[in-house]
Tab-separated table of C-alpha atoms in Angstrom:
chain	number	residue	atom	x	y	z
A	1	GLY	CA	-0.001	0.000	0.001
A	2	ALA	CA	0.994	3.660	-0.119
A	3	GLY	CA	3.546	4.860	2.352
A	4	VAL	CA	3.957	8.208	4.068
A	5	SER	CA	4.250	11.020	1.563
A	6	GLN	CA	5.602	14.502	2.062
A	7	SER	CA	5.555	17.627	-0.045
A	8	PRO	CA	7.396	19.467	-1.312
A	9	SER	CA	10.479	17.294	-1.517
A	10	ASN	CA	12.663	20.384	-1.644
A	11	LYS	CA	11.963	23.937	-0.554
A	12	VAL	CA	14.254	26.914	-0.905
A	13	THR	CA	13.142	30.093	0.796
A	14	GLU	CA	14.512	33.425	1.848
A	15	LYS	CA	15.193	34.305	5.431
A	16	GLY	CA	12.102	35.809	7.041
A	17	LYS	CA	9.573	34.054	4.835
A	18	ASP	CA	6.980	31.574	6.091
A	19	VAL	CA	6.915	27.980	4.852
A	20	GLU	CA	4.429	25.125	5.044
A	21	LEU	CA	5.426	21.499	4.885
A	22	ARG	CA	2.852	18.783	4.283
A	23	CYS	CA	2.630	15.191	5.415
A	24	ASP	CA	0.181	12.517	4.266
A	25	PRO	CA	0.378	9.555	6.659
A	26	ILE	CA	-0.434	5.969	5.900
A	27	SER	CA	-4.197	5.523	5.778
A	28	GLY	CA	-5.592	4.503	9.132
A	29	HIS	CA	-2.539	5.474	11.130
A	30	THR	CA	-3.730	7.503	14.091
A	31	ALA	CA	-0.340	8.651	15.378
A	32	LEU	CA	1.787	11.109	13.440
A	33	TYR	CA	5.218	12.552	14.215
A	34	TRP	CA	7.436	15.291	12.886
A	35	TYR	CA	11.203	15.049	13.219
A	36	ARG	CA	14.014	17.319	12.053
A	37	GLN	CA	17.329	16.056	10.716
A	38	SER	CA	20.209	18.503	10.611
A	39	LEU	CA	23.966	18.112	10.345
A	40	GLY	CA	24.687	19.519	13.741
A	41	GLN	CA	21.870	18.048	15.775
A	42	GLY	CA	21.068	14.735	14.092
A	43	LEU	CA	17.487	13.505	14.239
A	44	GLU	CA	15.277	15.397	16.669
A	45	PHE	CA	11.657	14.883	17.643
A	46	LEU	CA	9.442	17.924	17.095
A	47	ILE	CA	5.796	17.067	17.728
A	48	TYR	CA	3.408	14.132	18.123
A	49	PHE	CA	-0.228	13.917	17.082
A	50	GLN	CA	-2.773	11.389	18.231
A	51	GLY	CA	-5.729	11.960	15.964
A	52	ASN	CA	-6.049	15.717	15.587
A	53	SER	CA	-4.634	16.483	19.015
A	54	ALA	CA	-1.015	17.217	19.791
A	55	PRO	CA	-0.368	15.978	23.327
A	56	ASP	CA	3.384	16.325	22.956
A	57	LYS	CA	4.858	19.471	21.416
A	58	SER	CA	7.960	19.386	23.535
A	59	GLY	CA	10.382	19.264	20.612
A	60	LEU	CA	9.253	22.404	18.812
A	61	PRO	CA	12.340	24.665	18.988
A	62	SER	CA	10.542	28.016	19.158
A	63	ASP	CA	7.152	29.649	18.827
A	64	ARG	CA	7.904	30.196	15.139
A	65	PHE	CA	7.118	26.524	14.664
A	66	SER	CA	3.579	25.206	14.690
A	67	ALA	CA	1.734	22.209	13.324
A	68	GLU	CA	-1.778	21.064	12.826
A	69	ARG	CA	-3.559	17.941	11.724
A	70	THR	CA	-7.014	17.777	10.245
A	71	GLY	CA	-9.413	14.906	9.780
A	72	GLY	CA	-7.014	12.616	11.567
A	73	SER	CA	-4.978	12.522	8.398
A	74	VAL	CA	-2.940	15.243	6.718
A	75	SER	CA	-0.593	17.328	8.832
A	76	THR	CA	1.045	20.655	8.085
A	77	LEU	CA	4.172	21.947	9.783
A	78	THR	CA	4.480	25.720	9.516
A	79	ILE	CA	7.638	27.699	10.158
A	80	GLN	CA	7.183	31.440	10.404
A	81	ARG	CA	9.898	34.017	9.764
A	82	THR	CA	12.385	31.355	8.734
A	83	GLN	CA	15.986	31.582	9.877
A	84	GLN	CA	19.089	30.002	8.398
A	85	GLU	CA	19.302	27.603	11.311
A	86	ASP	CA	15.949	26.170	10.242
A	87	SER	CA	17.656	24.607	7.237
A	88	ALA	CA	17.267	20.853	7.639
A	89	VAL	CA	15.383	17.827	6.409
A	90	TYR	CA	11.953	17.575	7.994
A	91	LEU	CA	10.720	14.022	8.330
A	92	CYS	CA	7.211	12.849	9.019
A	93	ALA	CA	6.327	9.438	10.413
A	94	SER	CA	3.097	7.653	11.210
A	95	ARG	CA	2.116	4.551	13.134
A	96	THR	CA	-0.966	2.576	14.058
A	97	ARG	CA	-2.052	2.747	17.667
A	98	THR	CA	-1.865	-0.668	19.257
A	99	SER	CA	-3.094	-1.607	22.673
A	100	GLY	CA	-0.260	-1.327	25.155
A	101	GLY	CA	2.325	-1.734	22.448
A	102	VAL	CA	4.986	0.259	20.705
A	103	ASP	CA	4.374	-0.160	17.064
A	104	THR	CA	6.671	0.809	14.253
A	105	GLN	CA	6.936	4.327	12.956
A	106	TYR	CA	7.016	4.525	9.171
A	107	PHE	CA	8.862	7.470	7.729
A	108	GLY	CA	8.277	9.598	4.696
A	109	PRO	CA	11.075	10.698	2.340
A	110	GLY	CA	11.353	14.092	3.986
A	111	THR	CA	11.306	17.715	2.874
A	112	ARG	CA	14.684	19.375	2.494
A	113	LEU	CA	14.363	23.014	3.561
A	114	THR	CA	17.038	25.500	2.646
A	115	VAL	CA	16.851	29.022	4.031
A	116	LEU	CA	19.012	31.509	2.183
B	1	ALA	CA	15.778	11.343	29.741
B	2	GLN	CA	16.637	8.598	27.346
B	3	SER	CA	19.668	8.756	25.079
B	4	VAL	CA	21.366	6.688	22.395
B	5	THR	CA	25.063	6.557	21.611
B	6	GLN	CA	26.528	5.274	18.404
B	7	PRO	CA	30.264	5.475	19.002
B	8	ASP	CA	31.333	5.022	15.400
B	9	ILE	CA	30.648	7.931	13.074
B	10	HIS	CA	32.015	6.220	9.967
B	11	ILE	CA	32.929	2.609	9.264
B	12	THR	CA	34.471	1.193	6.097
B	13	VAL	CA	34.338	-2.515	5.319
B	14	SER	CA	35.136	-4.659	2.319
B	15	GLU	CA	32.344	-6.347	0.461
B	16	GLY	CA	31.811	-9.827	1.878
B	17	ALA	CA	33.242	-8.940	5.264
B	18	SER	CA	31.234	-9.115	8.448
B	19	LEU	CA	29.799	-6.010	10.067
B	20	GLU	CA	28.935	-4.904	13.568
B	21	LEU	CA	27.526	-1.454	14.335
B	22	ARG	CA	27.467	-0.480	17.953
B	23	CYS	CA	24.602	1.099	19.855
B	24	ASN	CA	24.330	1.897	23.552
B	25	TYR	CA	21.226	3.323	25.141
B	26	SER	CA	20.204	4.939	28.369
B	27	TYR	CA	16.626	4.378	29.442
B	28	GLY	CA	15.030	3.849	32.814
B	29	ALA	CA	12.543	1.159	31.936
B	30	THR	CA	12.345	-1.654	29.439
B	31	PRO	CA	13.546	-0.146	26.202
B	32	TYR	CA	11.905	-0.375	22.856
B	33	LEU	CA	14.792	-0.446	20.396
B	34	PHE	CA	15.003	0.056	16.663
B	35	TRP	CA	17.508	0.119	13.859
B	36	TYR	CA	16.747	2.224	10.805
B	37	VAL	CA	18.727	2.665	7.606
B	38	GLN	CA	18.828	5.765	5.438
B	39	SER	CA	20.171	5.818	1.900
B	40	PRO	CA	21.222	9.194	0.433
B	41	GLY	CA	18.210	11.403	-0.209
B	42	GLN	CA	15.818	8.834	1.214
B	43	GLY	CA	13.720	8.532	4.334
B	44	LEU	CA	14.299	6.054	7.113
B	45	GLN	CA	13.589	2.373	6.557
B	46	LEU	CA	13.107	0.031	9.489
B	47	LEU	CA	15.609	-2.825	9.629
B	48	LEU	CA	14.471	-4.459	12.857
B	49	LYS	CA	12.981	-3.798	16.263
B	50	TYR	CA	13.050	-5.194	19.766
B	51	PHE	CA	10.112	-4.942	22.137
B	52	SER	CA	10.420	-8.006	24.336
B	53	GLY	CA	11.133	-11.715	24.247
B	54	ASP	CA	14.014	-13.258	22.386
B	55	THR	CA	17.003	-10.977	22.665
B	56	LEU	CA	18.306	-11.858	19.208
B	57	VAL	CA	16.109	-10.306	16.581
B	58	GLN	CA	16.196	-10.839	12.863
B	59	GLY	CA	15.503	-8.094	10.381
B	60	ILE	CA	15.352	-7.429	6.701
B	61	LYS	CA	18.304	-7.628	4.289
B	62	GLY	CA	20.067	-10.251	6.424
B	63	PHE	CA	20.595	-7.999	9.447
B	64	GLU	CA	20.251	-9.090	13.057
B	65	ALA	CA	20.679	-7.369	16.408
B	66	GLU	CA	21.172	-8.579	19.930
B	67	PHE	CA	19.743	-6.862	22.982
B	68	LYS	CA	22.026	-7.084	26.001
B	69	ARG	CA	20.433	-5.507	29.060
B	70	SER	CA	23.565	-5.865	31.195
B	71	GLN	CA	25.558	-3.831	28.705
B	72	SER	CA	22.727	-1.486	27.649
B	73	SER	CA	23.554	-2.383	24.083
B	74	PHE	CA	21.708	-3.240	20.913
B	75	ASN	CA	24.388	-3.907	18.314
B	76	LEU	CA	23.546	-4.521	14.683
B	77	ARG	CA	25.297	-7.294	12.782
B	78	LYS	CA	25.495	-8.750	9.307
B	79	PRO	CA	27.684	-11.738	8.417
B	80	SER	CA	28.498	-10.642	4.860
B	81	VAL	CA	28.146	-7.074	3.649
B	82	HIS	CA	26.971	-6.225	0.144
B	83	TRP	CA	27.852	-3.027	-1.718
B	84	SER	CA	24.181	-2.030	-1.563
B	85	ASP	CA	24.414	-1.881	2.251
B	86	ALA	CA	26.347	1.387	2.011
B	87	ALA	CA	24.127	3.877	3.827
B	88	GLU	CA	23.700	5.566	7.172
B	89	TYR	CA	22.377	3.515	10.074
B	90	PHE	CA	20.486	4.880	13.027
B	91	CYS	CA	19.752	3.230	16.348
B	92	ALA	CA	16.733	4.549	18.249
B	93	VAL	CA	14.921	4.037	21.525
B	94	GLY	CA	11.169	4.527	21.858
B	95	ASP	CA	9.946	6.478	24.845
B	96	SER	CA	6.825	4.922	26.284
B	97	GLY	CA	6.836	7.055	29.409
B	98	ALA	CA	5.069	10.055	27.971
B	99	GLY	CA	2.680	7.953	25.954
B	100	SER	CA	3.902	9.397	22.706
B	101	TYR	CA	6.444	6.670	21.952
B	102	GLN	CA	8.585	9.279	20.300
B	103	LEU	CA	11.929	8.027	19.087
B	104	THR	CA	15.268	9.237	20.344
B	105	PHE	CA	17.969	8.595	17.782
B	106	GLY	CA	21.689	8.168	17.910
B	107	LYS	CA	23.840	10.369	15.697
B	108	GLY	CA	24.141	7.615	13.117
B	109	THR	CA	26.940	5.506	11.650
B	110	LYS	CA	27.827	5.948	8.014
B	111	LEU	CA	28.824	2.691	6.354
B	112	SER	CA	31.066	2.650	3.303
B	113	VAL	CA	31.656	-0.594	1.415
B	114	ILE	CA	34.803	-1.237	-0.604
B	115	PRO	CA	34.199	-3.456	-3.638
């Protein structure tokens, strides 16, 4: 079946502009995650959604970052007033909720963001 | 807080040689452990996972990993490396404490394969 998809695959923007990154999870997966992968910091957790709610936003680096999820499906990560340090690959992952278990997170191909 | 250490940043092996990638974790409870592989420009693909039970787990592409609680390790092994195994490998621990099961990753080990 279809995996996690993300768009755009690449985004180049100017410092100070806002960007939106999109994630389409695997159908039926209730949990959705955003991670950031950068050279200096490696892979970092940003935010977790269960359905349309975000009970864990602890990884968002500043209030310039926000995310939403609608219909228990598509999620959008928005970065306002982008800075050069926001340049990274943004990865989305989804998983099925299992009772008492830790199921596998399936990752999308990522969006490479470059802030000039 | 949980953490994962992958001591080797870059490893080079000859094709056909055996491989072991090291991973040490720090986690207060029973860990949920994963190995992912990332080829250039690609997302992360799951190789194998450990939740409970048998401490030797088998994964895809001929990889296996052994969970050793006493050493807080979850090393990845392959008996004979193929050129297509060249990629970056990430060990991760899943955090069940907060209910989010977010993953904490190591910094990764880049594998180069000499033909």
